[in-house]
Coordinates of C-alpha atoms in Angstrom, one line a residue:
Chain A
M1 CA 81.5 77.8 47.5
A2 CA 81.0 75.9 50.8
S3 CA 77.5 74.9 51.6
L4 CA 76.1 73.4 54.9
P5 CA 73.2 70.9 55.1
S6 CA 70.4 73.4 55.4
L7 CA 68.0 73.4 58.4
P8 CA 64.4 72.8 57.3
R9 CA 62.5 76.0 57.5
R10 CA 60.0 74.6 60.2
Y11 CA 62.9 74.5 62.6
H12 CA 64.1 78.0 62.1
K13 CA 62.2 79.7 64.8
A14 CA 62.9 76.9 67.4
S15 CA 66.7 77.2 66.5
V16 CA 66.7 80.9 67.2
W17 CA 65.1 80.3 70.7
A18 CA 67.6 77.6 71.3
L19 CA 70.3 80.1 70.6
Y20 CA 69.1 82.4 73.2
V21 CA 69.2 79.5 75.7
I22 CA 72.7 78.3 74.7
G23 CA 73.8 81.8 74.6
L24 CA 73.0 82.5 78.2
V25 CA 74.6 79.2 79.4
P26 CA 78.0 80.7 80.1
A27 CA 76.7 83.4 82.3
A28 CA 74.6 80.8 84.2
W29 CA 77.6 78.5 84.5
Y30 CA 79.9 81.2 85.8
F31 CA 77.3 82.4 88.2
Y32 CA 76.8 78.8 89.5
L33 CA 80.8 78.5 89.8
G34 CA 80.8 81.8 91.6
L35 CA 78.1 80.6 94.1
T36 CA 79.9 77.3 94.8
G37 CA 83.4 78.7 95.2
G38 CA 84.6 77.6 91.7
L39 CA 85.9 81.0 90.6
G40 CA 89.1 81.1 92.5
F41 CA 90.2 83.5 95.1
N42 CA 88.9 86.7 93.6
P43 CA 85.5 85.5 92.3
V44 CA 83.8 88.8 91.6
K45 CA 86.5 90.0 89.3
E46 CA 86.6 86.7 87.6
F47 CA 82.9 86.7 87.0
E48 CA 83.1 90.3 85.8
H49 CA 85.8 89.5 83.3
Q50 CA 84.1 86.4 81.9
L51 CA 80.9 88.3 81.3
G52 CA 82.9 91.0 79.5
I53 CA 84.8 88.5 77.4
W54 CA 81.6 86.7 76.4
A55 CA 80.0 90.0 75.5
L56 CA 83.0 90.6 73.1
R57 CA 82.5 87.0 71.7
F58 CA 78.8 87.6 70.9
I59 CA 79.7 91.0 69.4
I60 CA 82.2 89.2 67.2
A61 CA 79.6 86.5 66.2
T62 CA 77.2 89.3 65.4
L63 CA 79.6 91.0 63.0
A64 CA 80.7 87.6 61.5
I65 CA 77.2 86.9 60.1
T66 CA 77.5 89.2 57.1
S67 CA 81.1 88.2 56.4
L68 CA 80.1 84.5 56.4
R69 CA 77.4 85.1 54.0
D70 CA 79.6 87.2 51.7
L71 CA 82.8 85.1 51.8
A72 CA 81.5 81.5 52.6
G73 CA 78.1 81.5 51.3
I74 CA 76.6 80.6 54.7
N75 CA 73.5 82.5 55.4
W76 CA 72.8 82.8 59.2
I77 CA 71.2 86.1 59.1
R78 CA 68.2 84.7 61.0
Y79 CA 70.5 84.4 64.1
R80 CA 72.0 87.9 64.0
R81 CA 69.3 89.6 66.0
A82 CA 69.6 87.0 68.8
L83 CA 73.4 87.2 68.8
G84 CA 73.3 91.0 69.1
L85 CA 70.7 90.9 71.9
I86 CA 72.7 88.3 73.7
A87 CA 75.8 90.4 73.4
F88 CA 73.8 93.4 74.9
Y89 CA 72.6 91.2 77.7
Y90 CA 76.1 90.2 78.6
V91 CA 77.4 93.9 78.5
L92 CA 74.5 94.8 80.8
M93 CA 75.3 91.8 83.1
H94 CA 79.1 92.8 83.0
F95 CA 78.2 96.5 84.1
S96 CA 75.7 95.1 86.7
V97 CA 78.3 92.9 88.4
Y98 CA 80.7 95.8 88.4
L99 CA 78.1 98.1 90.0
T100 CA 76.7 95.7 92.5
L101 CA 79.1 92.8 93.5
D102 CA 82.3 94.7 92.8
L103 CA 81.7 98.4 93.8
R104 CA 78.6 97.5 95.9
F105 CA 76.5 100.5 94.8
D106 CA 79.2 103.0 95.6
F107 CA 77.9 105.5 92.9
G108 CA 80.6 108.0 93.7
A109 CA 83.3 105.4 92.7
V110 CA 81.3 104.5 89.6
G111 CA 80.9 108.1 88.6
G112 CA 84.6 108.7 89.3
D113 CA 85.6 105.7 87.2
I114 CA 83.3 106.7 84.3
T115 CA 84.7 110.2 84.1
K116 CA 88.3 109.6 85.0
R117 CA 89.3 106.3 83.5
P118 CA 89.2 106.2 79.8
Y119 CA 88.6 102.4 79.6
I120 CA 85.5 102.7 81.7
T121 CA 84.4 105.8 79.9
I122 CA 84.6 103.9 76.7
G123 CA 83.0 100.8 78.1
F124 CA 80.2 102.8 79.6
A125 CA 79.6 104.7 76.2
C126 CA 79.4 101.3 74.4
L127 CA 76.7 100.2 76.9
L128 CA 74.7 103.4 76.2
M129 CA 75.0 103.0 72.4
L130 CA 73.8 99.3 72.6
I131 CA 70.5 100.4 74.3
P132 CA 68.9 102.0 71.1
L133 CA 70.1 99.0 69.1
A134 CA 68.5 96.5 71.6
V135 CA 65.3 98.6 71.8
T136 CA 64.9 98.6 68.0
S137 CA 65.9 94.9 67.4
N138 CA 62.3 93.9 66.4
N139 CA 60.4 93.7 63.1
W140 CA 58.1 96.6 64.1
S141 CA 61.1 99.0 64.5
I142 CA 62.6 97.8 61.2
R143 CA 59.4 98.7 59.4
K144 CA 58.9 102.0 61.2
L145 CA 62.4 103.2 60.8
A146 CA 62.9 101.9 57.3
Q147 CA 66.4 103.3 56.0
G148 CA 67.0 104.9 59.4
W149 CA 67.1 101.4 61.0
N150 CA 70.2 100.6 58.9
R151 CA 72.0 103.8 59.7
L152 CA 71.2 103.5 63.3
H153 CA 72.5 99.8 63.6
R154 CA 75.9 100.9 62.0
L155 CA 76.6 102.0 65.6
I156 CA 77.6 98.3 66.2
Y157 CA 81.0 99.1 64.3
I158 CA 81.7 101.9 66.9
I159 CA 80.6 99.7 69.7
A160 CA 82.8 96.8 68.5
A161 CA 85.9 99.0 68.1
G162 CA 85.1 100.6 71.6
G163 CA 84.7 97.2 73.2
A164 CA 88.1 96.1 71.8
L165 CA 89.7 99.3 73.0
H166 CA 88.0 98.8 76.4
Y167 CA 89.5 95.3 76.7
V168 CA 93.1 96.4 75.5
L169 CA 93.1 99.2 78.1
A170 CA 91.8 97.0 80.9
V171 CA 94.5 94.4 80.8
K172 CA 98.1 94.8 82.2
S173 CA 99.7 93.5 79.1
V174 CA 98.2 92.3 75.8
T175 CA 98.7 88.5 75.8
L176 CA 97.3 85.8 73.5
V177 CA 93.6 85.8 74.6
P178 CA 93.1 89.5 74.3
F179 CA 95.1 89.5 71.0
I180 CA 92.8 86.9 69.5
H181 CA 89.6 88.7 70.4
I182 CA 90.8 92.2 69.3
G183 CA 92.4 90.6 66.1
L184 CA 89.0 89.2 65.1
I185 CA 87.3 92.4 65.7
A186 CA 89.8 94.3 63.8
L187 CA 89.5 91.8 60.8
L188 CA 85.7 92.0 60.8
L189 CA 85.7 95.8 60.8
A190 CA 88.4 95.9 58.2
Y191 CA 86.3 93.8 56.0
R192 CA 83.4 96.2 56.3
A193 CA 85.7 99.0 55.0
V194 CA 86.5 97.0 51.8
R195 CA 83.1 95.2 51.5
R196 CA 81.4 97.5 48.9
P197 CA 84.3 97.4 46.4
F198 CA 84.8 93.8 47.1
M199 CA 81.2 92.8 46.4
N200 CA 81.2 95.0 43.2
W201 CA 84.3 93.3 42.0
K202 CA 82.8 89.9 42.8
R203 CA 79.6 90.6 40.9
A204 CA 81.4 92.0 37.9
N205 CA 83.6 88.9 37.8
N206 CA 80.7 86.4 38.3
K207 CA 78.6 88.0 35.6
P208 CA 80.3 86.9 32.3
A209 CA 81.1 83.4 33.7
K210 CA 77.8 82.4 35.3
P211 CA 75.1 84.9 34.2
V212 CA 72.2 82.6 35.1
A213 CA 73.5 81.9 38.7
S214 CA 74.2 85.4 39.2
Q215 CA 70.7 86.7 38.1
R216 CA 69.1 84.2 40.3
A217 CA 71.3 85.3 43.3
R218 CA 70.2 88.8 42.7
Q219 CA 66.5 87.9 42.5
N220 CA 66.7 85.9 45.7
G221 CA 68.9 88.5 47.4
Chain B
M1 CA 117.6 111.1 108.6
P2 CA 115.7 109.8 111.5
A3 CA 116.8 106.3 112.7
Y4 CA 114.5 103.3 112.3
R5 CA 113.1 102.0 115.6
P6 CA 111.5 98.5 115.4
P7 CA 108.1 98.5 117.2
H8 CA 108.4 97.3 120.7
I9 CA 106.4 94.0 121.2
A10 CA 106.1 92.3 124.5
A11 CA 107.0 88.7 124.6
S12 CA 103.6 87.9 126.0
E13 CA 102.0 89.2 122.8
I14 CA 103.9 87.0 120.5
T15 CA 101.8 83.8 119.7
P16 CA 103.5 80.7 120.7
R17 CA 104.5 78.5 117.8
D18 CA 102.4 75.5 118.8
I19 CA 99.2 77.7 119.0
Y20 CA 99.7 79.2 115.6
I21 CA 100.7 76.0 114.0
S22 CA 97.4 74.3 115.3
R23 CA 95.4 77.3 113.9
R24 CA 97.3 76.9 110.7
N25 CA 96.4 73.3 110.5
F26 CA 92.8 74.1 111.2
M27 CA 92.7 76.9 108.5
G28 CA 94.5 74.7 106.1
A29 CA 92.1 71.9 106.6
A30 CA 89.0 74.2 106.4
A31 CA 90.2 75.8 103.1
G32 CA 91.4 72.6 101.7
A33 CA 88.0 71.0 102.1
G34 CA 86.3 73.4 99.7
L35 CA 89.0 73.2 97.0
A36 CA 89.1 71.1 94.0
F37 CA 92.8 71.4 93.4
A38 CA 95.4 72.0 96.1
G39 CA 98.3 71.3 93.6
A40 CA 100.1 74.2 95.0
D41 CA 102.2 72.2 97.5
S42 CA 105.4 72.2 95.6
A43 CA 107.2 68.9 95.5
F44 CA 110.2 70.7 96.9
A45 CA 108.3 72.5 99.8
A46 CA 109.8 71.2 103.0
P47 CA 109.2 72.2 106.6
L48 CA 111.2 75.2 107.7
S49 CA 111.5 76.8 111.0
A50 CA 112.5 80.3 111.9
K51 CA 112.6 82.5 115.0
P52 CA 109.7 84.8 115.8
S53 CA 110.2 88.5 115.0
A54 CA 108.6 91.8 115.9
F55 CA 107.1 92.0 112.5
K56 CA 103.6 90.6 112.7
L57 CA 100.1 91.8 112.1
D58 CA 96.8 91.7 113.9
E59 CA 95.0 90.7 110.6
T60 CA 93.6 87.4 109.3
L61 CA 96.2 85.5 107.3
T62 CA 95.4 84.9 103.7
P63 CA 94.7 81.2 103.4
K64 CA 97.8 79.3 102.2
E65 CA 95.9 77.7 99.3
A66 CA 95.1 81.3 98.1
V67 CA 98.7 82.4 98.7
T68 CA 100.0 79.6 96.5
T69 CA 97.5 79.4 93.7
Y70 CA 96.6 83.1 93.1
N71 CA 99.8 84.5 91.7
N72 CA 101.3 86.8 89.2
F73 CA 104.5 85.1 88.0
Y74 CA 104.5 85.6 84.1
E75 CA 107.4 83.3 83.7
F76 CA 104.9 80.6 84.1
G77 CA 101.9 82.3 82.4
V78 CA 99.9 85.4 82.7
N79 CA 96.8 84.0 84.5
K80 CA 96.6 83.9 88.3
E81 CA 96.3 80.1 88.2
D82 CA 99.2 79.5 85.8
P83 CA 102.1 79.6 88.2
A84 CA 100.5 76.9 90.4
A85 CA 99.5 74.8 87.2
N86 CA 102.7 75.3 85.2
S87 CA 105.6 75.3 87.7
G88 CA 105.7 71.5 88.3
D89 CA 108.8 71.2 86.3
F90 CA 110.7 74.1 88.0
K91 CA 113.8 73.0 89.9
P92 CA 114.6 75.3 92.7
T93 CA 117.5 73.2 93.7
P94 CA 120.5 73.4 93.2
W95 CA 120.6 77.2 93.3
S96 CA 123.1 80.0 93.8
V97 CA 122.8 83.8 93.8
K98 CA 125.5 85.8 92.5
V99 CA 126.2 89.1 94.1
D100 CA 128.5 91.5 92.2
G101 CA 129.1 95.0 91.0
M102 CA 130.4 97.8 93.3
V103 CA 131.2 95.6 96.2
G104 CA 134.4 94.9 98.1
K105 CA 133.8 91.1 98.2
P106 CA 131.7 89.8 95.3
K107 CA 130.5 86.4 96.1
E108 CA 128.2 83.6 94.8
F109 CA 126.0 82.4 97.5
G110 CA 124.9 78.7 97.5
L111 CA 121.3 78.1 98.6
E112 CA 122.5 76.0 101.5
E113 CA 124.4 79.0 102.8
L114 CA 121.4 81.4 102.4
M115 CA 119.2 78.9 104.3
K116 CA 121.6 79.1 107.1
M117 CA 121.2 82.9 107.6
S118 CA 119.3 83.9 110.7
L119 CA 115.7 83.1 109.3
E120 CA 112.8 85.1 110.9
D121 CA 108.9 84.7 110.7
R122 CA 107.8 88.0 109.1
T123 CA 104.0 88.4 108.6
Y124 CA 103.6 91.2 106.0
R125 CA 100.8 92.8 103.9
M126 CA 101.2 92.3 100.3
R127 CA 99.5 94.8 97.9
C128 CA 99.4 94.1 94.1
V129 CA 99.3 97.0 91.8
E130 CA 96.1 95.5 90.3
G131 CA 94.1 96.3 93.3
W132 CA 94.2 93.2 95.5
S133 CA 96.0 92.3 98.7
M134 CA 97.1 89.4 101.0
V135 CA 98.5 88.9 104.4
I136 CA 101.4 86.4 104.1
P137 CA 103.7 84.8 106.8
W138 CA 107.0 84.8 105.1
I139 CA 110.2 83.2 106.4
G140 CA 113.4 85.2 105.5
F141 CA 116.2 87.3 106.5
P142 CA 117.0 91.1 106.0
L143 CA 118.5 91.8 102.7
S144 CA 120.9 94.1 104.5
A145 CA 122.5 90.9 106.2
L146 CA 123.4 89.7 102.7
L147 CA 124.6 93.1 101.6
D148 CA 126.8 93.5 104.6
Q149 CA 128.7 90.3 103.7
V150 CA 129.7 91.7 100.4
E151 CA 130.7 95.1 101.6
P152 CA 129.1 97.6 99.2
L153 CA 131.5 100.4 98.1
G154 CA 130.7 104.0 98.8
S155 CA 130.0 104.7 95.1
A156 CA 127.1 102.1 95.1
K157 CA 123.8 103.8 95.1
Y158 CA 121.3 101.2 93.9
V159 CA 120.7 97.5 93.9
A160 CA 119.6 95.6 90.8
F161 CA 117.9 92.1 90.9
E162 CA 117.5 89.5 88.2
T163 CA 115.2 86.5 87.9
V164 CA 116.4 83.1 86.4
V165 CA 115.7 82.4 82.7
R166 CA 114.9 78.7 82.1
P167 CA 112.5 78.5 79.1
E168 CA 112.5 74.7 79.5
E169 CA 111.2 74.8 83.0
M170 CA 109.2 78.1 82.8
P171 CA 106.5 77.9 79.9
G172 CA 105.8 81.5 80.0
Q173 CA 109.4 82.2 78.7
K174 CA 108.9 80.3 75.5
G175 CA 106.5 80.4 72.6
F176 CA 105.4 83.3 70.3
F177 CA 103.4 85.4 72.8
Q178 CA 105.7 86.3 75.6
P179 CA 104.2 89.1 77.7
L180 CA 107.6 90.6 78.9
P181 CA 111.2 90.6 78.0
W182 CA 113.4 88.3 80.1
P183 CA 115.1 88.1 82.5
Y184 CA 112.6 90.0 84.8
I185 CA 114.7 92.8 86.5
E186 CA 113.9 94.9 89.3
G187 CA 115.7 97.5 91.6
L188 CA 115.8 99.4 94.8
R189 CA 117.7 102.4 96.1
L190 CA 120.6 101.1 98.4
D191 CA 118.9 102.8 101.5
E192 CA 115.6 101.0 100.6
A193 CA 117.4 97.8 100.3
R194 CA 119.0 98.1 103.6
H195 CA 115.7 99.0 105.4
P196 CA 114.9 96.4 108.1
L197 CA 111.7 95.6 106.5
A198 CA 113.2 94.6 103.1
I199 CA 113.9 90.8 103.3
L200 CA 114.9 87.9 101.1
A201 CA 112.3 85.3 101.6
V202 CA 113.0 81.6 101.4
G203 CA 109.7 80.2 102.8
L204 CA 106.1 80.9 103.8
Y205 CA 103.7 79.3 106.1
G206 CA 106.4 77.2 107.8
E207 CA 107.7 75.7 104.6
T208 CA 110.3 76.5 102.0
L209 CA 109.0 78.6 99.1
P210 CA 106.6 77.0 96.8
N211 CA 107.5 77.3 93.1
P212 CA 104.6 79.7 92.3
N213 CA 105.8 82.1 94.9
G214 CA 109.4 82.5 93.7
A215 CA 111.2 79.5 94.9
P216 CA 113.8 79.2 96.2
I217 CA 114.6 82.8 97.1
R218 CA 112.7 86.1 96.4
L219 CA 112.6 89.7 97.5
V220 CA 109.8 91.0 99.8
V221 CA 109.4 94.7 100.0
P222 CA 106.1 95.1 101.7
W223 CA 105.6 98.8 101.3
K224 CA 105.8 98.7 97.5
Y225 CA 103.5 97.2 94.9
G226 CA 104.0 93.3 94.6
F227 CA 105.8 93.4 91.2
K228 CA 108.8 95.0 92.9
S229 CA 109.3 91.9 95.0
I230 CA 111.2 90.0 92.4
K231 CA 111.0 86.2 92.4
S232 CA 113.5 83.4 91.8
I233 CA 116.5 85.6 92.1
V234 CA 119.8 84.5 90.5
K235 CA 121.7 87.9 90.5
I236 CA 122.1 90.9 92.8
S237 CA 124.3 93.7 91.6
L238 CA 125.3 96.9 93.4
V239 CA 125.3 99.7 90.8
E240 CA 125.8 103.5 90.7
K241 CA 122.9 104.5 88.5
Q242 CA 119.1 103.7 88.9
P243 CA 118.8 100.3 87.3
E244 CA 116.2 99.5 84.6
T245 CA 113.2 97.7 85.8
T246 CA 110.8 95.3 83.8
W247 CA 107.5 97.0 84.2
K248 CA 108.9 100.5 83.9
N249 CA 110.5 99.5 80.7
A250 CA 107.1 98.0 79.6
N251 CA 105.1 101.0 80.5
A252 CA 106.9 103.9 82.2
R253 CA 103.7 106.1 82.5
E254 CA 102.0 103.4 84.5
Y255 CA 104.7 101.7 86.5
G256 CA 107.5 103.8 88.2
F257 CA 110.8 102.9 89.6
Y258 CA 109.6 103.6 93.3
S259 CA 106.1 102.0 93.0
N260 CA 105.5 102.7 96.7
V261 CA 101.9 101.8 97.7
N262 CA 100.1 105.1 97.6
P263 CA 96.2 105.4 97.6
A264 CA 96.6 109.1 96.6
V265 CA 98.3 108.5 93.2
D266 CA 96.1 106.3 90.9
H267 CA 97.3 104.0 88.3
P268 CA 96.6 105.9 85.0
R269 CA 93.8 103.2 84.3
W270 CA 92.4 102.4 87.8
S271 CA 92.1 103.8 91.3
Q272 CA 94.5 102.7 94.0
A273 CA 92.4 104.0 96.8
T274 CA 91.0 100.6 97.7
E275 CA 91.9 96.9 97.5
Q276 CA 90.2 93.5 97.6
R277 CA 91.7 91.2 100.3
I278 CA 92.0 87.9 98.6
G279 CA 90.0 85.0 100.2
E280 CA 87.8 87.3 102.1
G281 CA 84.0 87.8 101.5
G282 CA 83.4 85.4 98.6
F283 CA 80.9 86.1 95.9
F284 CA 78.4 88.2 97.6
G285 CA 80.4 89.5 100.6
A286 CA 83.4 90.8 98.7
N287 CA 84.2 94.2 100.2
R288 CA 87.0 96.5 99.2
R289 CA 89.1 98.0 102.0
P290 CA 90.9 101.3 102.0
T291 CA 94.6 101.2 100.8
L292 CA 97.0 102.6 103.3
P293 CA 99.9 104.8 102.4
F294 CA 103.1 102.8 102.0
N295 CA 100.7 99.7 102.6
G296 CA 100.5 100.6 106.3
Y297 CA 104.3 100.8 106.8
A298 CA 104.4 104.6 106.6
D299 CA 105.7 104.9 110.2
Q300 CA 108.7 102.9 109.3
V301 CA 109.5 103.9 105.8
A302 CA 108.0 107.3 105.0
S303 CA 111.3 109.0 106.3
L304 CA 113.2 107.3 103.3
Y305 CA 111.4 109.7 101.1
D306 CA 111.7 112.9 102.9
G307 CA 111.7 115.8 100.3
L308 CA 110.8 113.4 97.5
D309 CA 107.7 114.3 95.4
L310 CA 105.8 111.1 95.6
K311 CA 103.3 112.1 92.9
A312 CA 106.1 112.7 90.5
N313 CA 108.1 109.7 91.7
Y314 CA 105.4 107.1 91.6

């Protein structure tokens, strides 16, 4: 199985903080471009779209963590919380730009959009569902909620599917870029559906061949 | 049907050419100064003059750089900047437009002949179905002038249009992921096509049409959503039945045959009540303006649709 050079433990915490900084670079970059006239002739829409696309990218990255560990043996679980929270920040910024720069606090129009336009209804529902996940993304909540935390955080599957649908419904025609994003989300969600039988099969197949390695894996896991 | 009366405009109200040219130069320089790429100036764009017409607007023109770099022309790619970036290999000359179907005198018009038609300056609003708009100084001639030459038969009820297919010059027409079937096709009712506002444009901003805007010849129907104004036309056919149109074929629930600009009929996925005027307001000052029925041309065209349910015939 593939293995990457592992990061010394003493850098783990710093690498997570670095991820938060790097993760917010695209937003800062597009904001800078917007301020300096670099986003073309419809800068608000462009900024709004970029924030939405980056939100999807971080949701994809969040979902990819488990699959990477199962299928490629790369354990980046320590970055999953940061990726999920960055995704939430992008969704929040995406909505804020729509509310402020685009519709200029026209709450009537926002309300109309949310109730009448399915893609905005779905997008807004995803934002609401992300809030409990963001609020409970800390060690204290994990301890407090115990098994409930796992159940609650399965919401991310619905949010990812909803985000993909929101994107499909928002574009005039599904071209290459939307297709790639939606395809990745579909693959990652499909993997979740087959994950349990797949992992059982993998364990069953590994056992007779390498009993020692398998036992060690289970102890560590 | 009431006859169309062009608005009367006093000669004194028409801006002399040297004044608007100097303003144009000033605006061009001002806009160009802040732009990283002004690659929209087609290698083929050449100065083109036309006579003034009564069709002008008391609204700020959309800067030329915006008009030529913010486009939907899927033959060159689906992003707004794609037509400007990917149309460098497109050759708008030589060119000809074949006019056939139910006509007494079918004819293939060479571009030189079309450029010799009586060209007029026509400044129109352009409203995209996506919710943005521009004000563009076109140069063109009434579509009716071309139709008159081929003598449509009494049985002809509609006009069908077709865009060129050149995968070697139009990168959006090749590869795995093609957003639409080609050729791009559009259509009008014959009375719509004959309306004085409907023109075939061969230029904008005092020059021949740049490639991203549909060189060398395109339709401009200012009271309809922009996708009706088909670009780079090679064929015009007079037909009896309502012709198929590209976006209606792609999604009939969202894009109708008529596609008249109508703030009261929403697109199924977004409101059509307001629009963003491109190039105005910038990042913090962007401000949507109300969309007008028939894009502000209701006085001239509403009578075409007397007795037609505009909600059902979107």
